[in-house]
Every structure is written in C-alpha cells, then in structure tokens.
Short mmCIF file of C-alpha atoms in Angstrom, two decimals:
data_model
loop_
_atom_site.label_atom_id
_atom_site.label_comp_id
_atom_site.label_asym_id
_atom_site.label_seq_id
_atom_site.Cartn_x
_atom_site.Cartn_y
_atom_site.Cartn_z
CA MET A 1 4.09 -22.99 1.38
CA GLN A 2 3.69 -21.86 -2.24
CA PHE A 3 4.63 -18.24 -2.89
CA PRO A 4 3.81 -16.09 -5.93
CA LEU A 5 6.72 -15.66 -8.32
CA THR A 6 7.94 -12.09 -7.89
CA ALA A 7 11.19 -10.17 -8.06
CA CYS A 8 10.11 -8.18 -4.99
CA PRO A 9 11.81 -9.29 -1.76
CA GLY A 10 9.83 -10.59 1.21
CA LEU A 11 10.27 -12.13 4.64
CA PHE A 12 9.33 -15.75 3.93
CA TYR A 13 11.39 -15.92 0.74
CA ASN A 14 14.69 -14.16 0.05
CA THR A 15 15.91 -12.28 -3.01
CA LEU A 16 19.53 -12.65 -4.10
CA ALA A 17 21.53 -9.43 -4.47
CA GLN A 18 25.20 -8.77 -5.19
CA ASP A 19 25.96 -8.40 -1.47
CA GLY A 20 24.04 -11.50 -0.36
CA PHE A 21 20.39 -12.31 0.20
CA LEU A 22 17.89 -9.56 0.91
CA CYS A 23 14.96 -9.84 3.32
CA ARG A 24 12.10 -7.32 3.47
CA LEU A 25 9.67 -6.81 6.34
CA ARG A 26 6.36 -5.11 5.63
CA ILE A 27 5.59 -2.52 8.33
CA PRO A 28 1.94 -1.49 7.76
CA GLY A 29 1.70 2.28 7.95
CA GLY A 30 5.35 2.41 9.03
CA MET A 31 4.34 1.98 12.70
CA ILE A 32 6.63 -0.22 14.80
CA ASN A 33 7.14 -0.52 18.57
CA SER A 34 10.42 -0.67 20.48
CA GLN A 35 10.29 -4.44 21.12
CA GLN A 36 9.77 -5.13 17.42
CA PHE A 37 12.56 -2.72 16.47
CA GLU A 38 15.00 -4.44 18.84
CA ALA A 39 14.05 -7.87 17.45
CA ILE A 40 14.94 -6.65 13.95
CA ALA A 41 18.32 -5.45 15.24
CA ASP A 42 18.96 -8.94 16.64
CA ILE A 43 18.15 -10.58 13.30
CA SER A 44 20.39 -8.17 11.40
CA ASP A 45 23.28 -8.88 13.77
CA HIS A 46 22.86 -12.66 13.61
CA TYR A 47 21.97 -13.12 9.94
CA GLY A 48 22.68 -9.88 8.07
CA GLY A 49 25.18 -7.08 7.79
CA GLY A 50 24.53 -5.41 11.16
CA TYR A 51 22.32 -2.67 9.72
CA ILE A 52 18.91 -2.12 8.13
CA ASP A 53 17.61 0.05 5.31
CA ILE A 54 14.27 1.84 5.58
CA THR A 55 12.65 2.07 2.16
CA ASN A 56 10.41 4.71 0.60
CA ARG A 57 7.38 2.57 1.38
CA ALA A 58 8.37 2.48 5.09
CA ASN A 59 9.45 -1.16 4.80
CA ILE A 60 12.56 -2.51 6.47
CA GLN A 61 15.24 -4.36 4.50
CA ILE A 62 17.87 -6.62 6.07
CA ARG A 63 20.79 -7.04 3.69
CA GLU A 64 23.91 -9.20 3.34
CA ILE A 65 22.13 -12.33 4.61
CA LYS A 66 24.48 -15.33 4.25
CA GLN A 67 22.30 -18.07 5.74
CA GLU A 68 18.59 -18.86 5.77
CA ILE A 69 16.60 -17.36 8.65
CA ASN A 70 15.26 -20.37 10.56
CA ILE A 71 11.61 -21.12 11.20
CA GLN A 72 11.86 -20.37 14.93
CA VAL A 73 12.92 -16.77 14.17
CA LEU A 74 10.05 -16.35 11.71
CA GLU A 75 7.59 -17.69 14.28
CA LYS A 76 8.97 -15.23 16.84
CA LEU A 77 8.44 -12.36 14.40
CA GLN A 78 4.86 -13.51 13.83
CA ALA A 79 4.28 -13.62 17.58
CA LEU A 80 5.59 -10.05 17.84
CA GLY A 81 3.24 -8.91 15.07
CA LEU A 82 6.14 -8.22 12.71
CA ALA A 83 5.25 -10.88 10.18
CA SER A 84 1.92 -11.73 8.65
CA SER A 85 0.23 -14.80 10.10
CA ASN A 86 -0.62 -15.63 6.47
CA ALA A 87 2.72 -15.93 4.69
CA SER A 88 1.10 -16.19 1.25
CA VAL A 89 0.20 -12.47 1.23
CA ASP A 90 3.63 -11.31 2.37
CA HIS A 91 4.59 -10.14 -1.12
CA ILE A 92 1.85 -7.48 -1.40
CA ARG A 93 3.14 -3.94 -1.11
CA ASN A 94 3.17 -2.23 2.24
CA ILE A 95 0.15 -0.11 3.18
CA MET A 96 1.11 3.56 3.19
CA THR A 97 -0.15 6.36 5.40
CA SER A 98 1.17 9.60 6.85
CA PRO A 99 3.89 8.98 9.46
CA THR A 100 2.17 11.61 11.63
CA ALA A 101 -1.23 9.87 11.66
CA GLY A 102 -2.93 10.49 14.99
CA ILE A 103 -0.63 13.36 15.98
CA ASP A 104 -0.90 15.73 13.00
CA THR A 105 -2.34 19.08 14.10
CA GLN A 106 -4.36 19.46 10.90
CA GLU A 107 -5.50 15.91 10.08
CA LEU A 108 -9.19 15.18 9.50
CA ILE A 109 -9.07 11.50 10.41
CA ASP A 110 -6.61 9.19 12.16
CA THR A 111 -5.81 6.58 9.51
CA ARG A 112 -4.06 4.05 11.75
CA PRO A 113 -7.21 1.97 12.51
CA LEU A 114 -7.92 1.72 8.78
CA VAL A 115 -4.37 0.56 8.04
CA LYS A 116 -4.84 -2.20 10.62
CA ALA A 117 -8.28 -3.10 9.28
CA TRP A 118 -7.10 -3.45 5.66
CA GLU A 119 -4.03 -5.45 6.73
CA LYS A 120 -6.33 -7.75 8.75
CA TYR A 121 -8.62 -8.18 5.75
CA ILE A 122 -5.74 -9.10 3.42
CA THR A 123 -4.42 -11.60 5.94
CA ALA A 124 -7.82 -13.25 6.36
CA HIS A 125 -8.42 -13.69 2.61
CA SER A 126 -5.74 -15.96 1.18
CA HIS A 127 -6.97 -15.62 -2.41
CA LEU A 128 -5.67 -12.03 -2.34
CA SER A 129 -2.20 -13.57 -2.59
CA GLN A 130 -2.88 -13.51 -6.34
CA LEU A 131 -2.72 -9.71 -6.33
CA SER A 132 0.25 -8.12 -8.04
CA ALA A 133 3.24 -7.65 -5.73
CA LYS A 134 2.95 -3.96 -6.59
CA PHE A 135 -0.75 -3.65 -5.64
CA SER A 136 -0.60 -0.66 -3.31
CA VAL A 137 -3.02 1.22 -1.08
CA CYS A 138 -2.50 4.59 0.62
CA PHE A 139 -4.56 6.44 3.26
CA ASP A 140 -4.11 10.21 3.52
CA GLY A 141 -5.79 11.69 6.59
CA GLY A 142 -5.88 15.26 5.23
CA GLY A 143 -3.17 16.60 7.55
CA LYS A 144 -0.26 18.92 6.84
CA ILE A 145 2.04 15.93 6.33
CA SER A 146 0.50 14.59 3.14
CA VAL A 147 1.22 11.32 1.36
CA LYS A 148 -1.42 11.55 -1.34
CA ASP A 149 1.23 12.52 -3.92
CA ARG A 150 3.14 9.26 -3.33
CA PRO A 151 2.91 6.66 -6.13
CA ASN A 152 0.16 4.15 -5.27
CA ASP A 153 -2.47 2.18 -7.16
CA ILE A 154 -5.27 3.27 -4.83
CA ILE A 155 -5.33 6.43 -2.71
CA LEU A 156 -8.03 7.40 -0.24
CA ALA A 157 -7.65 11.07 0.73
CA ALA A 158 -9.77 12.57 3.51
CA GLU A 159 -11.66 15.80 2.93
CA ILE A 160 -14.65 17.64 4.36
CA THR A 161 -17.77 17.70 2.18
CA ASN A 162 -21.02 19.22 3.45
CA SER A 163 -19.58 19.28 6.97
CA ASN A 164 -18.87 15.52 6.84
CA ILE A 165 -15.57 13.69 6.40
CA HIS A 166 -15.34 11.56 3.28
CA TRP A 167 -12.64 9.70 1.40
CA ARG A 168 -11.94 10.91 -2.12
CA LEU A 169 -10.92 7.95 -4.28
CA TYR A 170 -7.90 8.23 -6.56
CA LEU A 171 -6.86 5.41 -8.91
CA SER A 172 -3.70 4.93 -10.92
CA TYR A 173 -4.24 4.70 -14.67
CA GLY A 174 -3.02 6.42 -17.83
CA LYS A 175 0.65 6.73 -18.74
CA LYS A 176 3.33 5.14 -16.60
CA GLY A 177 4.61 7.57 -14.00
CA GLU A 178 1.50 9.75 -13.97
CA PRO A 179 0.02 10.43 -10.52
CA ALA A 180 -3.17 8.69 -9.46
CA LYS A 181 -6.28 10.39 -10.83
CA ASP A 182 -9.31 11.71 -8.97
CA THR A 183 -12.31 9.47 -9.79
CA GLY A 184 -14.80 11.98 -8.41
CA ILE A 185 -16.04 9.30 -5.99
CA LEU A 186 -16.57 10.11 -2.32
CA LEU A 187 -16.82 7.36 0.29
CA LYS A 188 -17.99 7.31 3.87
CA PRO A 189 -15.31 6.05 6.29
CA VAL A 190 -17.51 3.05 7.20
CA GLU A 191 -17.42 1.93 3.55
CA THR A 192 -13.62 1.87 3.35
CA ILE A 193 -12.80 -1.83 3.65
CA ALA A 194 -15.74 -2.96 1.53
CA VAL A 195 -14.68 -0.65 -1.30
CA LEU A 196 -11.02 -1.71 -1.11
CA ALA A 197 -12.12 -5.34 -1.23
CA ALA A 198 -14.27 -4.63 -4.30
CA LEU A 199 -11.38 -2.85 -6.01
CA ALA A 200 -9.14 -5.87 -5.38
CA GLU A 201 -11.74 -8.43 -6.46
CA THR A 202 -12.38 -6.56 -9.70
CA TYR A 203 -8.66 -6.50 -10.42
CA LEU A 204 -8.46 -10.27 -9.90
CA LYS A 205 -11.22 -10.88 -12.44
CA HIS A 206 -9.00 -9.47 -15.18
CA ILE A 207 -5.76 -11.38 -14.62
CA ASP A 208 -4.51 -14.87 -15.34
CA ILE A 209 -3.58 -16.19 -11.91
CA LYS A 210 -1.35 -18.83 -13.54
CA ASN A 211 0.81 -16.15 -15.15
CA SER A 212 3.82 -15.25 -12.99
CA ARG A 213 3.87 -11.73 -14.43
CA LYS A 214 0.88 -9.92 -12.94
CA PRO A 215 -0.20 -6.68 -14.64
CA ARG A 216 -0.42 -3.47 -12.65
CA LEU A 217 -3.83 -2.05 -11.79
CA ARG A 218 -3.02 0.80 -14.18
CA GLU A 219 -2.69 -1.67 -17.05
CA ILE A 220 -6.04 -3.31 -16.28
CA ILE A 221 -7.87 0.01 -16.13
CA ASN A 222 -6.19 1.25 -19.31
CA HIS A 223 -7.32 -1.91 -21.09
CA ILE A 224 -10.99 -1.89 -20.06
CA THR A 225 -11.40 1.91 -19.37
CA ILE A 226 -11.95 3.58 -16.03
CA GLU A 227 -15.72 3.73 -16.59
CA LYS A 228 -16.04 -0.05 -17.01
CA TYR A 229 -13.71 -0.75 -14.10
CA LEU A 230 -15.71 1.44 -11.72
CA HIS A 231 -18.98 -0.06 -12.97
CA GLN A 232 -17.68 -3.55 -12.18
CA VAL A 233 -16.48 -2.42 -8.76
CA LYS A 234 -19.93 -1.00 -8.03
CA GLU A 235 -21.48 -4.38 -8.88
CA GLU A 236 -19.44 -5.90 -6.03
CA LEU A 237 -20.92 -3.47 -3.49
CA GLU A 238 -24.18 -2.73 -1.75
CA PRO A 239 -26.41 -0.26 -3.64
CA ASN A 240 -25.57 3.45 -3.24
CA THR A 241 -22.09 2.83 -1.82
CA PHE A 242 -20.37 4.93 -4.47
CA ASN A 243 -21.25 8.64 -4.34
CA LEU A 244 -20.18 10.06 -7.69
CA GLU A 245 -19.81 13.80 -7.21
CA GLU A 246 -18.79 16.61 -9.51
CA ASN A 247 -15.05 16.16 -9.90
CA ILE A 248 -13.64 18.99 -7.79
CA SER A 249 -9.95 18.60 -7.13
CA ARG A 250 -8.34 20.02 -4.00
CA GLU A 251 -4.73 21.14 -4.10
CA SER A 252 -2.58 20.16 -1.12
CA ALA A 253 1.03 20.97 -0.37
CA SER A 254 3.45 18.08 -0.62
CA LEU A 255 5.05 16.73 2.51
CA ARG A 256 8.49 18.01 1.56
CA GLU A 257 7.25 21.61 1.53
CA LYS A 258 6.22 21.04 5.15
CA ASN A 259 9.34 19.22 6.26
CA LEU A 260 8.76 16.70 9.05
CA ILE A 261 12.43 16.73 10.07
CA GLY A 262 13.03 18.64 13.31
CA ILE A 263 10.87 19.31 16.38
CA HIS A 264 7.13 19.80 15.88
CA SER A 265 4.14 20.17 18.19
CA GLN A 266 1.48 17.45 18.15
CA LYS A 267 -2.26 17.91 18.38
CA GLN A 268 -1.95 16.48 21.90
CA SER A 269 -1.20 19.40 24.22
CA GLY A 270 2.35 19.54 25.59
CA LEU A 271 3.67 16.74 23.38
CA TYR A 272 6.06 16.92 20.44
CA TYR A 273 7.44 14.69 17.71
CA ILE A 274 10.99 14.73 16.41
CA GLY A 275 11.77 13.89 12.79
CA ILE A 276 15.24 12.33 12.56
CA VAL A 277 17.48 12.26 9.49
CA LEU A 278 18.66 8.79 8.43
CA PRO A 279 21.25 9.03 5.65
CA LEU A 280 19.43 7.24 2.79
CA GLY A 281 17.40 5.25 5.30
CA ARG A 282 20.30 3.32 6.82
CA LEU A 283 20.58 2.50 10.53
CA GLU A 284 23.28 0.53 12.33
CA THR A 285 21.97 -1.94 14.90
CA TYR A 286 23.36 0.06 17.86
CA GLN A 287 21.35 3.03 16.58
CA ILE A 288 18.22 0.88 16.29
CA ARG A 289 18.55 -0.21 19.92
CA GLY A 290 19.29 3.36 21.00
CA LEU A 291 16.20 4.72 19.26
CA ALA A 292 14.05 1.93 20.69
CA ASN A 293 15.32 2.88 24.15
CA LEU A 294 14.47 6.55 23.56
CA ALA A 295 10.95 5.61 22.44
CA LYS A 296 10.45 3.59 25.64
CA ARG A 297 11.94 6.14 28.04
CA TYR A 298 10.62 9.40 26.64
CA GLY A 299 7.90 8.68 24.07
CA ASP A 300 4.95 6.41 23.40
CA ASP A 301 7.11 3.29 22.79
CA ASN A 302 6.63 3.63 19.02
CA ILE A 303 8.87 4.48 16.09
CA ARG A 304 7.27 5.87 12.94
CA LEU A 305 9.04 5.07 9.67
CA THR A 306 8.47 7.49 6.81
CA PRO A 307 8.17 7.12 3.02
CA TRP A 308 11.17 9.47 2.83
CA GLN A 309 13.59 7.01 4.44
CA ASN A 310 13.59 8.84 7.78
CA LEU A 311 11.80 8.25 11.09
CA ILE A 312 9.88 9.97 13.86
CA LEU A 313 9.84 9.68 17.65
CA SER A 314 6.48 10.85 19.00
CA ASP A 315 4.82 11.88 22.27
CA ILE A 316 7.92 13.59 23.68
CA PRO A 317 7.02 15.89 26.63
CA GLN A 318 8.27 19.45 26.19
CA ASN A 319 10.45 19.33 29.32
CA GLN A 320 12.37 16.29 27.97
CA ILE A 321 13.12 17.54 24.46
CA ILE A 322 16.63 18.79 25.30
CA GLU A 323 17.61 15.41 26.78
CA VAL A 324 16.25 13.54 23.75
CA GLU A 325 18.16 15.90 21.44
CA LYS A 326 21.41 15.05 23.22
CA GLU A 327 20.80 11.32 22.99
CA ILE A 328 19.95 11.52 19.29
CA THR A 329 23.26 13.32 18.71
CA ASN A 330 25.11 10.70 20.77
CA LEU A 331 23.73 8.04 18.40
CA GLY A 332 25.44 9.79 15.49
CA LEU A 333 22.12 11.08 14.12
CA ASN A 334 20.59 14.53 13.75
CA TYR A 335 17.23 16.24 13.37
CA SER A 336 18.22 19.35 11.37
CA PRO A 337 15.59 20.33 8.74
CA THR A 338 18.38 21.83 6.60
CA ASP A 339 20.47 18.64 6.51
CA ILE A 340 20.92 17.90 2.80
CA LYS A 341 20.74 14.15 3.49
CA SER A 342 17.12 14.60 4.61
CA PHE A 343 16.22 15.55 1.02
CA LEU A 344 17.87 12.51 -0.58
CA VAL A 345 16.16 9.25 -1.53
CA ALA A 346 17.92 6.35 -3.23
CA CYS A 347 16.99 2.85 -4.33
CA SER A 348 19.17 -0.16 -3.45
CA GLY A 349 21.62 0.46 -6.28
CA LYS A 350 23.83 -1.95 -8.17
CA ARG A 351 24.98 -3.96 -5.14
CA GLY A 352 21.41 -4.58 -4.09
CA CYS A 353 19.60 -4.94 -7.41
CA ALA A 354 20.52 -6.60 -10.70
CA ALA A 355 18.52 -4.02 -12.68
CA ALA A 356 20.52 -1.02 -11.42
CA ALA A 357 23.25 0.56 -13.53
CA THR A 358 24.74 2.69 -10.74
CA GLU A 359 25.64 2.55 -7.05
CA THR A 360 22.91 4.97 -6.10
CA LYS A 361 23.48 5.11 -2.35
CA ASP A 362 27.21 5.75 -2.67
CA ASP A 363 26.62 8.40 -5.33
CA ALA A 364 23.92 10.11 -3.23
CA LEU A 365 26.20 10.26 -0.18
CA ASP A 366 29.02 11.66 -2.34
CA LEU A 367 26.64 14.38 -3.50
CA ALA A 368 25.66 15.18 0.10
CA LYS A 369 29.29 15.48 1.20
CA TYR A 370 30.02 17.80 -1.73
CA LEU A 371 27.02 20.07 -1.17
CA GLU A 372 27.37 20.25 2.63
CA ASN A 373 30.66 22.11 2.25
CA LEU A 374 29.36 24.60 -0.30
CA MET A 375 25.76 25.57 0.38
CA ILE A 376 22.74 25.46 2.69
CA LEU A 377 19.40 24.35 1.36
CA ASP A 378 16.98 26.73 3.05
CA CYS A 379 14.01 25.15 1.27
CA SER A 380 13.47 21.43 0.84
CA VAL A 381 14.30 20.02 -2.61
CA ASN A 382 13.65 16.32 -3.23
CA ILE A 383 16.60 14.64 -4.95
CA HIS A 384 16.01 11.00 -5.94
CA PHE A 385 18.63 8.55 -7.17
CA SER A 386 17.25 5.62 -9.15
CA GLY A 387 19.54 2.94 -10.57
CA CYS A 388 17.18 2.11 -13.45
CA CYS A 389 13.92 3.25 -15.05
CA LYS A 390 11.74 1.25 -12.62
CA SER A 391 9.82 3.11 -9.93
CA CYS A 392 11.61 1.88 -6.79
CA ALA A 393 13.04 5.33 -6.01
CA GLN A 394 9.78 7.00 -7.08
CA HIS A 395 11.77 9.17 -9.46
CA THR A 396 8.73 10.48 -11.33
CA GLN A 397 7.63 12.30 -8.15
CA ALA A 398 10.92 14.01 -7.33
CA ASP A 399 11.97 17.62 -7.78
CA ILE A 400 15.31 16.45 -9.17
CA THR A 401 15.84 12.91 -10.45
CA LEU A 402 19.11 11.18 -11.23
CA LEU A 403 18.36 8.08 -13.30
CA GLY A 404 21.21 5.61 -13.66
CA VAL A 405 22.31 4.69 -17.19
CA ALA A 406 25.15 2.57 -18.52
CA GLY A 407 27.50 4.70 -20.62
CA GLU A 408 29.85 3.38 -23.28
CA ASN A 409 32.76 3.09 -20.85
CA PHE A 410 31.24 3.67 -17.41
CA PRO A 411 27.88 4.44 -15.78
CA GLY A 412 26.38 7.87 -15.35
CA TYR A 413 23.03 9.57 -14.88
CA GLN A 414 20.22 11.19 -16.76
CA ILE A 415 19.06 14.35 -14.97
CA TYR A 416 15.38 15.32 -14.72
CA VAL A 417 13.54 18.19 -13.03
CA LEU A 418 9.88 17.40 -12.31
CA GLY A 419 9.94 14.70 -14.98
CA HIS A 420 11.53 16.95 -17.64
CA LEU A 421 14.75 15.50 -19.07
CA LEU A 422 17.50 18.13 -18.91
CA TYR A 423 20.65 16.11 -19.48
CA GLU A 424 20.85 12.75 -21.17
CA TYR A 425 24.19 11.69 -19.77
CA VAL A 426 26.26 13.09 -16.90
CA THR A 427 29.41 11.40 -15.68
CA LEU A 428 29.67 10.52 -11.98
CA ALA A 429 32.42 13.11 -11.50
CA LYS A 430 30.24 15.89 -12.90
CA VAL A 431 27.02 15.04 -11.02
CA PRO A 432 27.78 17.05 -7.83
CA ILE A 433 28.90 20.10 -9.81
CA LEU A 434 25.79 20.07 -11.96
CA ILE A 435 23.36 19.58 -9.06
CA GLN A 436 25.02 22.43 -7.17
CA GLN A 437 24.58 24.71 -10.16
CA ILE A 438 20.93 23.75 -10.61
CA LEU A 439 20.23 24.50 -6.94
CA GLU A 440 22.08 27.81 -7.18
CA VAL A 441 19.98 28.86 -10.19
CA TYR A 442 16.88 28.16 -8.10
CA GLN A 443 18.12 30.04 -5.04
CA GLN A 444 19.28 33.05 -7.06
CA GLN A 445 16.25 33.41 -9.33
CA ARG A 446 13.26 32.40 -7.16
CA LEU A 447 10.77 35.16 -6.44
CA SER A 448 11.05 34.79 -2.66
CA LEU A 449 12.12 32.40 0.09
CA GLN A 450 8.56 31.08 0.04
CA GLU A 451 8.74 29.96 -3.62
CA SER A 452 9.41 26.22 -3.56
CA PHE A 453 11.57 24.46 -6.14
CA ARG A 454 8.44 22.91 -7.64
CA GLN A 455 6.74 26.31 -7.95
CA PHE A 456 9.90 27.78 -9.45
CA ILE A 457 10.14 25.05 -12.09
CA ASP A 458 6.43 25.31 -12.90
CA ARG A 459 6.88 29.04 -13.49
CA GLN A 460 9.88 28.43 -15.76
CA LYS A 461 8.65 25.25 -17.44
CA HIS A 462 8.62 26.72 -20.97
CA GLN A 463 12.31 27.64 -20.83
CA LEU A 464 13.94 25.01 -18.65
CA ASN A 465 16.67 24.09 -21.14
CA GLN A 466 17.68 27.74 -21.49
CA LEU A 467 17.38 28.36 -17.75
CA PHE A 468 19.85 25.60 -16.89
CA SER A 469 22.05 25.78 -19.99
CA LYS A 470 24.76 27.54 -18.03
CA SER A 471 24.64 24.70 -15.53
CA SER A 472 26.10 22.27 -18.04
CA PRO A 473 29.63 21.24 -17.02
CA ASN A 474 32.16 19.95 -19.50
CA SER A 475 31.68 16.33 -20.62
CA THR A 476 27.93 16.52 -20.06
CA VAL A 477 25.68 15.59 -22.97
CA THR A 478 22.65 17.90 -23.18
CA VAL A 479 21.08 16.66 -26.42
CA LEU A 480 17.65 15.26 -25.53
CA LYS A 481 17.23 12.08 -27.54
CA TYR A 482 14.67 10.17 -25.49
CA HIS A 483 12.68 10.07 -22.28
CA VAL A 484 12.38 7.23 -19.81
#
C-alpha cells in the first residue's frame, strides 16, 4: 500500500517521536462506542505506553510504540469500524462536529448522519487520498455547544433562513491563523455531500499530486481568489445548487463560554450528559475500560470525544447520576466546570514532536498545579500551550496562548492574548506567576461576572500592553519585536 508522504501520524503508518513511535486513530465526529474504546485500551497496553491522548480534533493517539502493530490487529480495528476500510485516505484530517450532536437542547440539525456520509464518501473515492493531510471539514449543527470557531478549511454551520434550515458555507483563506470566512452561500442539507465533493475536486485541480508537500486550501484560494474558486466549484455541481445570499453574519457564543464540563440536560426528556475533565486529554487504560463500562451500564454505550481534549458520557437517566458521579471519581477523574485543567489544551510537546521547543504538557500541568492552590476560575478561559508556531494546539483561537520558543540558554514561551503578542520571552519559572497575574487583572477589572475573558480583552484591546504591564515579572522580556 502506497501512502502519501506526510508528517502527520496515522494508523497504517507510524511517526517517530522522541518517546517511540506514534499512532493516530481518526474518530469521525469524535463518536466511539464502548467496544471500540476497550479495543484501543488493549492495543495501548500491548504495543504502547498504557495510555492514550485525545487530541483537539477528537482523534486518539497511542504513544511510546516500540514494535509494529501487526496486520491482524489492524484488520480487527477495521472490523470494529475503528479504521478506514480504505487505508490510503487514513491521513486526511478527522471530521469535526459538536460533541453534543443529537443531544444539544438548542441544535437545529443532528450532524452525525452527515459526518458518517462524508466519511463514507471519502472512503469510497480513493483519488481523494491526494488531498492535503490537513484538509479539514467541520459540521456545526447550530446548538449551544458550537464548533464553528474551530480552525478548519471548510465549515458548514446550520442556521434558519426563511423558516428553513440551511448550511452557511465558511472557507479558510486570507492570512494564516485567520478564522474561516463566510462565503455568503447557503446550502440545503440534501446538497451537503455533493458540495463537499465539489470543493475537494476543485482543490485537487490546483495541486501537483507528485509533490509531497501539498498546499493548504487557504493557499489555493489565496492564489486564484475566492471568486474564481467558487466559480470552479459551481461548475462541478448541478445548476442552482449554490444560493448566494446577502452576506449576513450571525454571531454565536464560543463553546468555552458555555462550558460542556459538568452535568447538563439533553433534549431527550429525563436524560443527561456529563462532561468529564481529562488532564490535557490523557487517559490511562484502566480509566478507558472504566469509562467504557459506565457507558454500557448507564448510558447509550457511546463515548463522545471533544475538540477540547475532554469527553462526554451521554443518555444518563436522572436517577442514576449520583452513582455515575461516584464511579467517575473512583476512576481518578472529575466533572467540575471550574477545574482549571478543563481550560487547558496542549500539543504533543518536545517528547512527541521534533518541531516543538518546549515540553508543553508538563508545563501546562505545572501551571494547573500552581493555579489550583491560589485561585478559582469562575469563568472559562482557554489557555493553549503550543510547542512551535504550527497550528496543532490551535493557538490562534485561544484566549491565552503560550507559544514555545528556544531561548539562548533554555526554552521559554511567548505569551499572547487573543492573538496579540504581550511578552516575547518568558522563562518557564515565570510562566505560572505571569498567567496568574493576567487572570487576576481580568477578574478584578471585568465589568461583571458575565463578561467573558474574550469580551474583556476586546474592550481593552487598544491598551493591552498598559493593562498588563504590571503583570510583568522579573526576567520577562516585554519588548515586542515580532509576531508569529
């Protein structure tokens, strides 16, 4: 089997990291059942380090692999629906959707069937293996748990127009790190797969399939212009498929302002879902088996992985919530919406990626331990650790970003708030002190408990350097020389 050359890890080919080989399983939409979850625990115990990492695309990574996973295991995973039956498309990025699809009390459309339909289409069309490994699609069903602000090449966001549900099409183009832009195009749900196929086919027309380095969709659109790209997409479709409307944008609160951690009612009467904190997405195999058992005994036999490196157990009857709470605690996990670790996201870090300058996961956990003893975050604040300037930790979307840099003598971090560079270099020892002070400025000067960190920063955006100047600890460089 010939696989595209890519630095992104997969299942059918492994990527070497400092701690051994790394294997990644795509979990479309982040939806996985208990039998599949237990099978992953078995593989991690036999081949890996006895744990898994859930990524911010709701993938699963098995790390510290010392020997090749044999063909019988791969065939078993395929039989369980955990691995694509077409290995050549395994490298394409995981399909993203809200982890509360189908149970969100405010959603307009259940996106799970569309996730399955697009995954089936990719699998059935082998030539799509030529897509960039970073070619990404996201479905946002219009519920209170939104994912439309997540970095993706293509976003379909549900909305009501003239009493009918449509998809609004967003595409990624412009400067690196900018969010996907509203094209003004509305689609009927029945047109979804045809339009996604046309978007992919048009991308393929503009790349050299022999070149191992595939450009991002953003680069293609920037080169030919969005108008020409959409015109070429339209040529791939039946007449009148695209409905170009007046470009009316609709603001929606980000997921982290409506925290999914904790106990929440579902749209199904009498049923609840529980959002569980996973410290930086890591689960030991005994915890995996315990959660799978809980899903079988109390829920709908499914585990929902989130793009925030946490997970959800769904369909819990109200009269069994207390028992489930106890068992979650017995697994060494918690579901507290004020747990600082629920606000942290980190990439693999130096041990897991050659591009990283810092040990992001260790540094993030050190920050959590420091803050837990000193303060309570009564409003969610996204804090992302990224070991380099790539987008693995989605640092351009975070409230606070710590971007790893190699100092003259030792590594440290650049500190950003909503993409604005505050501090060019902060030593590891000073990071917790500085983050604490930034959070305290927010808590002390916000207008009310309802003012989110993002709203606070937007209100103060013309004086951020002055606002946080007192937050600068000794040995922290604050001269702003460049942006990443």
